[in-house]
mmCIF file of C-alpha atoms in Angstrom:
data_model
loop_
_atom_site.group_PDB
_atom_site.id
_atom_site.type_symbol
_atom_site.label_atom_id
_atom_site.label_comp_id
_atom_site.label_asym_id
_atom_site.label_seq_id
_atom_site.Cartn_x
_atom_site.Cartn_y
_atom_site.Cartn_z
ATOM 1 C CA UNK A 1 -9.876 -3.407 -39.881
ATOM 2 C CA UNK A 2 -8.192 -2.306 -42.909
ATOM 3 C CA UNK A 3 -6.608 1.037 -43.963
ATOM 4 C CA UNK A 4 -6.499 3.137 -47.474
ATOM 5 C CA UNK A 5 -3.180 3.455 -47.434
ATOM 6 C CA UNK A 6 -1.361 1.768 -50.264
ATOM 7 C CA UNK A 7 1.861 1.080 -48.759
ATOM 8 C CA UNK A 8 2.241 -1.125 -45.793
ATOM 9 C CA UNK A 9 6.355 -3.005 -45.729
ATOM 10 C CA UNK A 10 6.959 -5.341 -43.600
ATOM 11 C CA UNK A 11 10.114 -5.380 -41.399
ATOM 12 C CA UNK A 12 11.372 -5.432 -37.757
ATOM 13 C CA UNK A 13 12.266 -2.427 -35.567
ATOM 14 C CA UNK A 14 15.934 -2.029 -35.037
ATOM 15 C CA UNK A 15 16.383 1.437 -33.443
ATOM 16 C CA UNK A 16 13.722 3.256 -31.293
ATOM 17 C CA UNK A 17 14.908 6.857 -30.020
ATOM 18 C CA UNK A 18 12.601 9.221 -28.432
ATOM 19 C CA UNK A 19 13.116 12.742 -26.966
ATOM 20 C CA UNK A 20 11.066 14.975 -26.086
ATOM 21 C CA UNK A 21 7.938 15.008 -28.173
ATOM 22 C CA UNK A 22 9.269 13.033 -31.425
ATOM 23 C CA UNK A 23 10.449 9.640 -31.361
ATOM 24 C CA UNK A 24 12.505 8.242 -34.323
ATOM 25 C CA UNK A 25 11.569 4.703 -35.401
ATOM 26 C CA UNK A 26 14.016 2.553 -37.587
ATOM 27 C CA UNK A 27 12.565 -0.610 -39.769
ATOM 28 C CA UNK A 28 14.823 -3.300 -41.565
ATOM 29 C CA UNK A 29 13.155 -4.869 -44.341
ATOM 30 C CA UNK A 30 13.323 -8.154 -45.851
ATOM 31 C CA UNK A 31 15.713 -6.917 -48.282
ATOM 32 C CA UNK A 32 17.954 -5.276 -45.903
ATOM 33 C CA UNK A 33 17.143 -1.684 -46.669
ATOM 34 C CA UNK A 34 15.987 0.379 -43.892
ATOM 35 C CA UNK A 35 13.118 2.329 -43.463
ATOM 36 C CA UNK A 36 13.216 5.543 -40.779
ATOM 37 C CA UNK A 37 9.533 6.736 -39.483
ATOM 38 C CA UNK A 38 9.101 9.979 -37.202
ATOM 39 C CA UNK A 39 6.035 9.723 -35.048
ATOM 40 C CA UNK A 40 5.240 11.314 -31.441
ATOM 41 C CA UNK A 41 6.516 9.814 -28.434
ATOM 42 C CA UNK A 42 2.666 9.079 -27.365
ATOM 43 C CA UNK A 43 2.114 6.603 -30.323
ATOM 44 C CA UNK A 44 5.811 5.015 -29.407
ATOM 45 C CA UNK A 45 3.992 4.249 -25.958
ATOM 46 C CA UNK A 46 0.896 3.325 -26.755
ATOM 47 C CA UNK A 47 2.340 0.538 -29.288
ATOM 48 C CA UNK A 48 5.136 -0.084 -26.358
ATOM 49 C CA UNK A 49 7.406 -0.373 -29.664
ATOM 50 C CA UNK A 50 10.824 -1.736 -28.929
ATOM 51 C CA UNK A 51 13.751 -3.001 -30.924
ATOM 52 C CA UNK A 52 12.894 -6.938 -32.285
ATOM 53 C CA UNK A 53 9.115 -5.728 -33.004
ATOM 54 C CA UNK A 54 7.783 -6.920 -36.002
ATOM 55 C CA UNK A 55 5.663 -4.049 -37.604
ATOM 56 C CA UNK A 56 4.811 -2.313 -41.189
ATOM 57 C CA UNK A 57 6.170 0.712 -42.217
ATOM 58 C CA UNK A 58 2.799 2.181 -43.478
ATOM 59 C CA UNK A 59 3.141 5.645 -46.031
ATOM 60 C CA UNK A 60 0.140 7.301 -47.781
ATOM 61 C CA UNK A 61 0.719 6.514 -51.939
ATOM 62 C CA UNK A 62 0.711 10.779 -51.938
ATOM 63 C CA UNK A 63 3.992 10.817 -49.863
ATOM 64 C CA UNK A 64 6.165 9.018 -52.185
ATOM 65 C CA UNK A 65 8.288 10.318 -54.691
ATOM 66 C CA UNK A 66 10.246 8.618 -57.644
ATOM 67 C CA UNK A 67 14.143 9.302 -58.100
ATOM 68 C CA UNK A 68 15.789 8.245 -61.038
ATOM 69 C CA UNK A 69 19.541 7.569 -61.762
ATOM 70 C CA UNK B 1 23.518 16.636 -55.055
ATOM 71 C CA UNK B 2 21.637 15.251 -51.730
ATOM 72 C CA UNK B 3 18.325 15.622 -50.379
ATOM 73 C CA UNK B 4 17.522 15.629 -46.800
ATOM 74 C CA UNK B 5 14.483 13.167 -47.123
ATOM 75 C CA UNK B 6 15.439 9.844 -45.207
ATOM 76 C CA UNK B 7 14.153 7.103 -46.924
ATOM 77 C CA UNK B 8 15.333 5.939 -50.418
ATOM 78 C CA UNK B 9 14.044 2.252 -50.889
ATOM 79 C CA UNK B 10 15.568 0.946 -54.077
ATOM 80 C CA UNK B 11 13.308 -1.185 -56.545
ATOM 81 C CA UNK B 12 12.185 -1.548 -60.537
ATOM 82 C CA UNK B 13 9.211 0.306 -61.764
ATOM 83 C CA UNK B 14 6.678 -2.734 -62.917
ATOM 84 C CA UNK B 15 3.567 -0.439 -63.735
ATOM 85 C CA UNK B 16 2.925 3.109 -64.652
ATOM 86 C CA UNK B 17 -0.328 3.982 -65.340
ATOM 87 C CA UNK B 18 -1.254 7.866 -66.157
ATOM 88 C CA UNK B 19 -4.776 9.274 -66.077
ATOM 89 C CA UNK B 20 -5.543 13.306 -66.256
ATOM 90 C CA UNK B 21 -2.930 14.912 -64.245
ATOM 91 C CA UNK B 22 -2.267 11.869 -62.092
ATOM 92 C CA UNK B 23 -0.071 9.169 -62.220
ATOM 93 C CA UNK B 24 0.265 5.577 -60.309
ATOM 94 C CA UNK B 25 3.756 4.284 -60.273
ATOM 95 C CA UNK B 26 4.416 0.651 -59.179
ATOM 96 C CA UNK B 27 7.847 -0.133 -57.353
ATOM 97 C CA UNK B 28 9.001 -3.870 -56.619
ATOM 98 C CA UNK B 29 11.640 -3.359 -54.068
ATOM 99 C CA UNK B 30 14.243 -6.538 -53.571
ATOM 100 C CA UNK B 31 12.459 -8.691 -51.066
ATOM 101 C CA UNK B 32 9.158 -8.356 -53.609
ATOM 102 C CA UNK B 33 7.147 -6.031 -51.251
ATOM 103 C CA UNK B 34 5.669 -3.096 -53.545
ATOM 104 C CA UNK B 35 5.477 1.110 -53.099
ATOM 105 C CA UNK B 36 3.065 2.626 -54.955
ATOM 106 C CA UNK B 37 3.161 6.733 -55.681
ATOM 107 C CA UNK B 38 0.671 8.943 -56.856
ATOM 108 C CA UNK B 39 2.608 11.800 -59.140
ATOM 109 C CA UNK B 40 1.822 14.204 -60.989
ATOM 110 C CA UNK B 41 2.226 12.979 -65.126
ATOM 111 C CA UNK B 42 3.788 15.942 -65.428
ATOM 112 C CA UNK B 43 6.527 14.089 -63.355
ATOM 113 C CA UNK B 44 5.896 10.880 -65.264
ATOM 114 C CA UNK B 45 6.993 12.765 -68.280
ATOM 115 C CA UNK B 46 9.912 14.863 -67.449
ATOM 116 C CA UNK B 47 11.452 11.477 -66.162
ATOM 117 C CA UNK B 48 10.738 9.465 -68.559
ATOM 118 C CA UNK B 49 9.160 7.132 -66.564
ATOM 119 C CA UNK B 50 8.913 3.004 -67.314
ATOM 120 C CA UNK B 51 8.422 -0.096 -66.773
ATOM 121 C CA UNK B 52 11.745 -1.703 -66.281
ATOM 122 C CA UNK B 53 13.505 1.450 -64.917
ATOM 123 C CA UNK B 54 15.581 1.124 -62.235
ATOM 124 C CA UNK B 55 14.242 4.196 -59.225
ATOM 125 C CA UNK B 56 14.208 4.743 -55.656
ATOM 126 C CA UNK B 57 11.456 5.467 -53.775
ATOM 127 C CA UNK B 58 12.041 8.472 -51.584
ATOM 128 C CA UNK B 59 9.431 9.513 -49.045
ATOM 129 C CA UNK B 60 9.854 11.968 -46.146
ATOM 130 C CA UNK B 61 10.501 10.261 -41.723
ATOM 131 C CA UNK B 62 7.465 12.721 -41.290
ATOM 132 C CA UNK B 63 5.563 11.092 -43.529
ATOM 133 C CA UNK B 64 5.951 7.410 -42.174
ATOM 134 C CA UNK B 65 3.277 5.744 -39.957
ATOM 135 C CA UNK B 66 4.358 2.345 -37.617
ATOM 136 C CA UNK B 67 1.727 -0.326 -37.380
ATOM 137 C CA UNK B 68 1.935 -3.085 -35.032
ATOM 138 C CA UNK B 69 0.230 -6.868 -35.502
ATOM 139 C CA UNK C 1 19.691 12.215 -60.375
ATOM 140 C CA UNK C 2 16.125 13.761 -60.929
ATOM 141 C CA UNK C 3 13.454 13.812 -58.408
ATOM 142 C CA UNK C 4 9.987 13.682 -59.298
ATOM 143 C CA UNK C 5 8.779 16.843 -56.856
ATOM 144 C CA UNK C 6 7.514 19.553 -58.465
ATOM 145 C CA UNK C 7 8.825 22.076 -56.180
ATOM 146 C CA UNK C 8 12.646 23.173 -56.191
ATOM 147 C CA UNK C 9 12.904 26.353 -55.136
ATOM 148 C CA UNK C 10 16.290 27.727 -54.768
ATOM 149 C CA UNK C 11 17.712 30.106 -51.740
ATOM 150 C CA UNK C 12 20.549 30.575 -49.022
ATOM 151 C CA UNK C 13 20.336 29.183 -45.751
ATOM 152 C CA UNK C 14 19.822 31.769 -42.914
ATOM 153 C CA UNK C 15 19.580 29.795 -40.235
ATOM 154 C CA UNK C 16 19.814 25.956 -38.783
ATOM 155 C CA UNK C 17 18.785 25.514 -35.456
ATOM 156 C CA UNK C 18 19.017 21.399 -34.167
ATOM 157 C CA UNK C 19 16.980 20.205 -30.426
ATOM 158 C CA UNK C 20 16.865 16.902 -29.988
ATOM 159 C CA UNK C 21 15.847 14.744 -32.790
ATOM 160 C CA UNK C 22 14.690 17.392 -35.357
ATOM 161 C CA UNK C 23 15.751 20.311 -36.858
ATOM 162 C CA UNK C 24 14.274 23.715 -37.903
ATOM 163 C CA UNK C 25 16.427 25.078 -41.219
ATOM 164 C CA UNK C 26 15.524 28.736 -42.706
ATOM 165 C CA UNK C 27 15.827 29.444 -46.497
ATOM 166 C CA UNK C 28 16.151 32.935 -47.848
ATOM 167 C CA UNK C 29 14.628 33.031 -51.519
ATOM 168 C CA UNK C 30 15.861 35.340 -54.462
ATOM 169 C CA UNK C 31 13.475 37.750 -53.558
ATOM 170 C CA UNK C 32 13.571 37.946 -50.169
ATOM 171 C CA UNK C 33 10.869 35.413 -49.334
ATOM 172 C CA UNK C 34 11.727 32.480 -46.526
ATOM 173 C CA UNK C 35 10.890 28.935 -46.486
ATOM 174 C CA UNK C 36 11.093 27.010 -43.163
ATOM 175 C CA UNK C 37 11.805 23.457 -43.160
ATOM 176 C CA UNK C 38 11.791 21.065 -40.468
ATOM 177 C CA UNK C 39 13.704 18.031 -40.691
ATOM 178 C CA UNK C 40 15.229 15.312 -38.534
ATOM 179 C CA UNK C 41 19.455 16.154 -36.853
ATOM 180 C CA UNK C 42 20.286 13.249 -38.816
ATOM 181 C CA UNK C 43 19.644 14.938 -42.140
ATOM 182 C CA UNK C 44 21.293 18.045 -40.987
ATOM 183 C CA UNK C 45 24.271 16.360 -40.140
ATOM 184 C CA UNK C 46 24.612 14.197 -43.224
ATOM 185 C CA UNK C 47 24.077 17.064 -45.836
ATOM 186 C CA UNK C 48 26.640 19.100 -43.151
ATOM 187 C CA UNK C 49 23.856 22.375 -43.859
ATOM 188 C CA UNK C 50 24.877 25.708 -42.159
ATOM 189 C CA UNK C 51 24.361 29.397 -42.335
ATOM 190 C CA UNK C 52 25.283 30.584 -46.130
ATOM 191 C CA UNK C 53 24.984 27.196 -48.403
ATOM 192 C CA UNK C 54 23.222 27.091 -51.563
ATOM 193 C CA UNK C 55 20.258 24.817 -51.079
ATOM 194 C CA UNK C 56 16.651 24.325 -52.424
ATOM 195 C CA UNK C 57 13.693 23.629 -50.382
ATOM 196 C CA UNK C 58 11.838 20.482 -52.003
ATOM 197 C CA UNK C 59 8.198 20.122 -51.746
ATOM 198 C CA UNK C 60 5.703 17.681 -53.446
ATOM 199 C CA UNK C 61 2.837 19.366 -55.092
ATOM 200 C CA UNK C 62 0.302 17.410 -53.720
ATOM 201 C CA UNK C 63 1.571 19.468 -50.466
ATOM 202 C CA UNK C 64 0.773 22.691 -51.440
ATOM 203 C CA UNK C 65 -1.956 24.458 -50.353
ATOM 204 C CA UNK C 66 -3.306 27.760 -52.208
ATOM 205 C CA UNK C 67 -4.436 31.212 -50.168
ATOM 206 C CA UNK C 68 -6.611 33.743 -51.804
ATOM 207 C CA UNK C 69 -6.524 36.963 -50.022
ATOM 208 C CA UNK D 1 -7.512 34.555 -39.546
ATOM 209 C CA UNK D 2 -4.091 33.040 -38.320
ATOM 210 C CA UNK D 3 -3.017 29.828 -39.488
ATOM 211 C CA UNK D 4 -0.249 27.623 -38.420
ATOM 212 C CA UNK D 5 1.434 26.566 -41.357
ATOM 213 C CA UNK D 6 4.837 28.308 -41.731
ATOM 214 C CA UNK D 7 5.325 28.750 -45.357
ATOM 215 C CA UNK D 8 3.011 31.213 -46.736
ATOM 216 C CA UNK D 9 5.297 32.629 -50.622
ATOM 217 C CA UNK D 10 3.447 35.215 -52.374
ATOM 218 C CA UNK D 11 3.038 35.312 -56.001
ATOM 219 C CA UNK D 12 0.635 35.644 -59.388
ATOM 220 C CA UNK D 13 -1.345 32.596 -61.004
ATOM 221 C CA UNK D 14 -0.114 31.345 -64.060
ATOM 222 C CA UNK D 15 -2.172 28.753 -64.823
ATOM 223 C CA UNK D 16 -4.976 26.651 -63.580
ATOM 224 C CA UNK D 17 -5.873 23.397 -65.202
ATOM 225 C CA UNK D 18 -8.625 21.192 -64.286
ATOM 226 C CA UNK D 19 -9.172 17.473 -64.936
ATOM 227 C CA UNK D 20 -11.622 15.153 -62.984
ATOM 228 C CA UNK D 21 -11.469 15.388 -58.991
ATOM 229 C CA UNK D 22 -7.682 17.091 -58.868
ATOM 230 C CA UNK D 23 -6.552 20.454 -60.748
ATOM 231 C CA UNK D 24 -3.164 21.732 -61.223
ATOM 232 C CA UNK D 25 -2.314 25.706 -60.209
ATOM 233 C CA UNK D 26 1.083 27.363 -60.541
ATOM 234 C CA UNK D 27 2.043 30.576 -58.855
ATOM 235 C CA UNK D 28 5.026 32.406 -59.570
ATOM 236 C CA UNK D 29 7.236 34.216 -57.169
ATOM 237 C CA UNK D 30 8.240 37.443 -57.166
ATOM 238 C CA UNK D 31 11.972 36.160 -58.224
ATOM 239 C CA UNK D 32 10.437 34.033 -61.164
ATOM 240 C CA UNK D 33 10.481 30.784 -59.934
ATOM 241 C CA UNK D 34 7.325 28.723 -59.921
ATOM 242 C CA UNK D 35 5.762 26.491 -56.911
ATOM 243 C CA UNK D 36 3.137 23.986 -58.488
ATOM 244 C CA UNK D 37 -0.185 23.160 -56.297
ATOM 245 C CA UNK D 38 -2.107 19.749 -56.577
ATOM 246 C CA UNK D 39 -5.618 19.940 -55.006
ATOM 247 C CA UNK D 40 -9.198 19.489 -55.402
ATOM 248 C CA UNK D 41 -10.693 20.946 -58.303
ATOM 249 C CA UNK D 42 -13.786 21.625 -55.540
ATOM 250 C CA UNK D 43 -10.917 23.684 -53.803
ATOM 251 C CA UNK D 44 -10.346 25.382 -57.796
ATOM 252 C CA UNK D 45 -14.178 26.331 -58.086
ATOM 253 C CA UNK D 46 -14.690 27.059 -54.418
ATOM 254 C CA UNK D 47 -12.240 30.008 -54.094
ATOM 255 C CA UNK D 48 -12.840 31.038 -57.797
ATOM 256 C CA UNK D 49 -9.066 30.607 -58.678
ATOM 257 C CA UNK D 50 -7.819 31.954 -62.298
ATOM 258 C CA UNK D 51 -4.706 32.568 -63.840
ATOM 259 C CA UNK D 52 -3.530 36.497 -62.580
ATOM 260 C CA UNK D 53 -5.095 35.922 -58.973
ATOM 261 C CA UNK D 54 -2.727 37.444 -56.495
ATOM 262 C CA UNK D 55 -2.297 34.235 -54.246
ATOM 263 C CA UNK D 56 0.055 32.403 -51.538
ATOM 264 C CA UNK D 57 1.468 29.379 -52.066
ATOM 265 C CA UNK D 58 1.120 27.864 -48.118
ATOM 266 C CA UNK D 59 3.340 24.893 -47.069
ATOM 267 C CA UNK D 60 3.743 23.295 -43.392
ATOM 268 C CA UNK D 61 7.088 23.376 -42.307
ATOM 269 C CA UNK D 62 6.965 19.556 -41.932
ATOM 270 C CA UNK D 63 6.369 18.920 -45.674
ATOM 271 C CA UNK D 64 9.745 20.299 -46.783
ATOM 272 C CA UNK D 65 12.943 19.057 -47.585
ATOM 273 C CA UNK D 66 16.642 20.264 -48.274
ATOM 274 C CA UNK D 67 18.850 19.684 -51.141
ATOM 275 C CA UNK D 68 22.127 20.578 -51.436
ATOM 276 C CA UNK D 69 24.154 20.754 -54.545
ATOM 277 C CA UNK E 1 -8.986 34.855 -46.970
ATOM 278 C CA UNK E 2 -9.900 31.939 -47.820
ATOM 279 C CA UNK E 3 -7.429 28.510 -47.989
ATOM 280 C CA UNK E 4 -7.452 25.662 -50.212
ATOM 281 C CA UNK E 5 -7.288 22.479 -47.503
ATOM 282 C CA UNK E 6 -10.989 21.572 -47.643
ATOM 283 C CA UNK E 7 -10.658 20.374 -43.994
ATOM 284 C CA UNK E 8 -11.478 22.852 -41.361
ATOM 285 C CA UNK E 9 -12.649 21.061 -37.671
ATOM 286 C CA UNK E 10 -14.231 23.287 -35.407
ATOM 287 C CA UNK E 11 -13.012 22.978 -31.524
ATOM 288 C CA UNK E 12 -11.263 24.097 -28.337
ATOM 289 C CA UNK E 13 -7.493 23.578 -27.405
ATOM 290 C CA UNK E 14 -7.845 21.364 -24.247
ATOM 291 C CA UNK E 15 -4.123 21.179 -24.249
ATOM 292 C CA UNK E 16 -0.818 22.650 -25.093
ATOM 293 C CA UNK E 17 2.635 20.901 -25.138
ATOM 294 C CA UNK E 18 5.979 22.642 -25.946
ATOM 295 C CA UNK E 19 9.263 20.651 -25.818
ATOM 296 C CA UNK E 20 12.126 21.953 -27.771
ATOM 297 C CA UNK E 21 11.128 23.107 -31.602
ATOM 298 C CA UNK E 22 7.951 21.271 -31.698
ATOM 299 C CA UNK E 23 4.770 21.441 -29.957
ATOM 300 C CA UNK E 24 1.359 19.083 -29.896
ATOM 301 C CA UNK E 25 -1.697 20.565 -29.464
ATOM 302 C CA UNK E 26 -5.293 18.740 -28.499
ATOM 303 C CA UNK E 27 -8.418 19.840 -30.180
ATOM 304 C CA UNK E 28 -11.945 18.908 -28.866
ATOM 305 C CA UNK E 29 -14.598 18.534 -31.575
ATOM 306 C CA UNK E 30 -18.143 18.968 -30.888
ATOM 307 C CA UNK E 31 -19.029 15.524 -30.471
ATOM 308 C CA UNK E 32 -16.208 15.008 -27.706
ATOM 309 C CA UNK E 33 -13.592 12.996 -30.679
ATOM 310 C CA UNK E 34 -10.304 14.765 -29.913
ATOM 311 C CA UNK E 35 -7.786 16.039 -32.929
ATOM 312 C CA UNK E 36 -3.802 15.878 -32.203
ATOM 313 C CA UNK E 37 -1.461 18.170 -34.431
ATOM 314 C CA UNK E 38 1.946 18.737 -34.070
ATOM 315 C CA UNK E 39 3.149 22.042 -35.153
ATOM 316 C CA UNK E 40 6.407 24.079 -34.160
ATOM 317 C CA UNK E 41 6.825 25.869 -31.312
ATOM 318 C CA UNK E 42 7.454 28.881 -33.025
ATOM 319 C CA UNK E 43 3.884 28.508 -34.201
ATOM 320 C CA UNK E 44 2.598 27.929 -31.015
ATOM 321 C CA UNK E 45 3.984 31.237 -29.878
ATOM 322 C CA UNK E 46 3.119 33.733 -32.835
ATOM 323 C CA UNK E 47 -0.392 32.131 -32.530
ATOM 324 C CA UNK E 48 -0.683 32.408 -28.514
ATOM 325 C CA UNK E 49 -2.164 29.230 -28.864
ATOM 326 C CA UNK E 50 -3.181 28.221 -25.225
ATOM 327 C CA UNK E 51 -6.464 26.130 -23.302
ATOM 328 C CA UNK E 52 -9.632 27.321 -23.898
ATOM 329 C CA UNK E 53 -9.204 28.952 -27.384
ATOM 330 C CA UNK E 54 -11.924 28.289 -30.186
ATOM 331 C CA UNK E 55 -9.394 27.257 -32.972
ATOM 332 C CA UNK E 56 -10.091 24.993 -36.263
ATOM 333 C CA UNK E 57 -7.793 21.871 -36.759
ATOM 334 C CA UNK E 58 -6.946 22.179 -40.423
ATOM 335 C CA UNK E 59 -5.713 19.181 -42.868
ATOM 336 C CA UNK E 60 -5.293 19.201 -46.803
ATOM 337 C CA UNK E 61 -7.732 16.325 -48.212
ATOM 338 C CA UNK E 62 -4.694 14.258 -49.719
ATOM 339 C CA UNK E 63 -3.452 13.988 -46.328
ATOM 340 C CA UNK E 64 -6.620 11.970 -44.785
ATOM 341 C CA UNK E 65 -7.061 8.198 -45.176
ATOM 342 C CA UNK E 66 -10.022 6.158 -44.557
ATOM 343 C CA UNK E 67 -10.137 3.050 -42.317
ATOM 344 C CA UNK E 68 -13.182 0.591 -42.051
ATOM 345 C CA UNK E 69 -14.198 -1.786 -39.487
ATOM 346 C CA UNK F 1 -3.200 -4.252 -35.863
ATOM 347 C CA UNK F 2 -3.247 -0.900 -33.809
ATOM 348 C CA UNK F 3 -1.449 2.189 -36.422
ATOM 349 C CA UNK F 4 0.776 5.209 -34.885
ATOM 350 C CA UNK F 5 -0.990 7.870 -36.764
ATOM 351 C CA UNK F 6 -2.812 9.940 -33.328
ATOM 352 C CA UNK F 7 -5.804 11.053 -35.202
ATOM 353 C CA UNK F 8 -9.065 9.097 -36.256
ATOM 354 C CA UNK F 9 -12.275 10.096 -36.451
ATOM 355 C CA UNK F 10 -15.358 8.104 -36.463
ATOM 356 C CA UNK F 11 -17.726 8.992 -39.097
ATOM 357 C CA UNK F 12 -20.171 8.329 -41.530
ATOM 358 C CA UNK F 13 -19.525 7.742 -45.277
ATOM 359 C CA UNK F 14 -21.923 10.640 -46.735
ATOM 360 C CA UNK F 15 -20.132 10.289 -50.963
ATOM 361 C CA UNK F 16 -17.792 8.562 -53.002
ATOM 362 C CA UNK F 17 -16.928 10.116 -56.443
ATOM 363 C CA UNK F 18 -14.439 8.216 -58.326
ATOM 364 C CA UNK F 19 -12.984 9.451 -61.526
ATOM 365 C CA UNK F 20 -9.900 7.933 -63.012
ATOM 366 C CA UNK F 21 -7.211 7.058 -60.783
ATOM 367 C CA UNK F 22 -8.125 9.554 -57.588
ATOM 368 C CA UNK F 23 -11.340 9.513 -55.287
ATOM 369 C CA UNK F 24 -12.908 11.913 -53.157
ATOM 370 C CA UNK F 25 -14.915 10.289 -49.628
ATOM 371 C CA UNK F 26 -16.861 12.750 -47.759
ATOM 372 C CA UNK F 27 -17.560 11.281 -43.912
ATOM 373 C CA UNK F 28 -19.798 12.699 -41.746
ATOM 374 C CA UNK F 29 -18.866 13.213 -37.800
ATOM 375 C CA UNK F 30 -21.085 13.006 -34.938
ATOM 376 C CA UNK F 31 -21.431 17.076 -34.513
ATOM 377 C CA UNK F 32 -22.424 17.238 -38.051
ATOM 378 C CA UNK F 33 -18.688 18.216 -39.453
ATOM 379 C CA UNK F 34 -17.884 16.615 -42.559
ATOM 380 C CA UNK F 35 -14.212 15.185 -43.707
ATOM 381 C CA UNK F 36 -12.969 15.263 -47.343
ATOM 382 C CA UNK F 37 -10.347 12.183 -48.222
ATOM 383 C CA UNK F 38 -8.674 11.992 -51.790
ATOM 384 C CA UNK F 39 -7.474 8.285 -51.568
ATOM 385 C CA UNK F 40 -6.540 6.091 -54.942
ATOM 386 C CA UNK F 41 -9.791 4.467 -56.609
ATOM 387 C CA UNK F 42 -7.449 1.108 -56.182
ATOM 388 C CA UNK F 43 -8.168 1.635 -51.874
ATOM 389 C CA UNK F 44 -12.173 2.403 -53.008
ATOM 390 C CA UNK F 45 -12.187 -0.879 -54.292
ATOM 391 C CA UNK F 46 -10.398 -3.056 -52.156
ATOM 392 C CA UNK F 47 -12.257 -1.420 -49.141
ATOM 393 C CA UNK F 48 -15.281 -1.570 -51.018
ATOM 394 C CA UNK F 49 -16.336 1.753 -49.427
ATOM 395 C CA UNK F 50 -20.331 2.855 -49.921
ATOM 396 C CA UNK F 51 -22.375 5.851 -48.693
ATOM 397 C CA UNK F 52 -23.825 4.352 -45.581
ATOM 398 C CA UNK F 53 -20.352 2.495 -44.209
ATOM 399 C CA UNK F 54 -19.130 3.483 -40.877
ATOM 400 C CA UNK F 55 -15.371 4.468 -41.203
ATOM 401 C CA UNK F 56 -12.517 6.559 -39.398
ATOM 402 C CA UNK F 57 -11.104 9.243 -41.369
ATOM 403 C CA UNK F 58 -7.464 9.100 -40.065
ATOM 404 C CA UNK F 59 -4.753 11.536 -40.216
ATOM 405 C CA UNK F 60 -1.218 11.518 -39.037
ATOM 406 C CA UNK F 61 -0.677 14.593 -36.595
ATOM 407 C CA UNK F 62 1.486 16.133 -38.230
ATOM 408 C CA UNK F 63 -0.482 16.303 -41.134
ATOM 409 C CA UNK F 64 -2.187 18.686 -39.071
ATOM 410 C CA UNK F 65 -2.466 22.455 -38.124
ATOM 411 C CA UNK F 66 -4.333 25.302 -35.970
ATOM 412 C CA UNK F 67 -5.859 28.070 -37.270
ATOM 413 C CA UNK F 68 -7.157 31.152 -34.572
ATOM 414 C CA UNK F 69 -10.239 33.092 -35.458
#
């Protein structure tokens, strides 16, 4: 199985808070830097996603933006 | 000056490649994983976008999926 | 600091209203126009945003749609 | 016709430009500023879009972000 | 009136959650696949969006991946 | 590998039209409705995606909205 989108990081899930429809989902990568996903509270069940979880943070090449300094 | 969007992954630009109105920008972030963006060259241009540059990549929570292995 | 969205369009915060994890922000426009935004408590607390700041609503171009009447 | 998306700013064409698969539109507001549109150039030919069209620029609520100053 | 977003999925609300500022709604395509968008509340109620209503589920092209097997 | 995003829809791959960096993939659903995806050319090739190839479109939910009749 393999998906279009471009951007897939690697990390593990340190902070899972749901309420109410909307779950917030937070990812440490390798290089420390963190990566915070909103997705329903039905996909945060259906993966049973808990802190410890090794998963990919996985973003559409569309969604991302470049800031410079 | 401070956007509301909640991720802002740190990297260098190693590729920008513009074609028509589009653009594909390349981001190594510190632990070598890579973010690509599609942006408009119009974008490209106004930042003066290159190789070498030091940028974030800033995408929206709402905008971030969570896969599991 | 430059951002490479397109879309920066400045206005006055009418209203914030926070429930749970996200947040629904309205922006009055120069010419009376409103933009509502919906983005996580966490933002809204970090930027501080309430009723009366000075604020533009961001968008990416590749997220705007076009309506012919 | 109702549709769900939130953000709905009227305003005039300015320009349309067309290259390959994607085509760039901007629409000005009624207080001058400009929102830029990326999308389909099958979307372009489809609803017959030119510059002076009297249009809406439509944007769901979850696509936008705040920036304060 | 006639929108951009070149996706337009005939089908019938089957279901209708409200918690807070946001809301997911179910869509039931023809050929029984089911369509899950979350919109705001505030939608949901200018809409009257309830079970049983012929609606279309509506998504901009840049905002669909593809996955093979 | 099982992905958060609620929404994907079986199909059939009806076109692929590449042209510089962006491509548009028409799939075909089961009742005969048809999905456009703009993806990168870069996911075309790596997928290796063909008229012919059963695929899911797939579509984060709230990527999506509800339009009434």
């Amino acid at each position: 199985m393999s998906l279009s989108a471009r951007n897939r990081l690697q990390g593990t899930v340190t902070n899972v808070e749901t309420e109410g429809l909307m779950a917030e989902v937070t990812v440490e990568l390798g290089d420390g830097q963190e990566v915070t996903a909103i997705i329903t509270s039905g996909s945060v069940d259906r993966l049973g996603l808990a802190e410890g979880d090794e998963v990919s943070a996985v973003v559409k090449a569309t969604e991302v933006m470049v800031e410079t300094e």
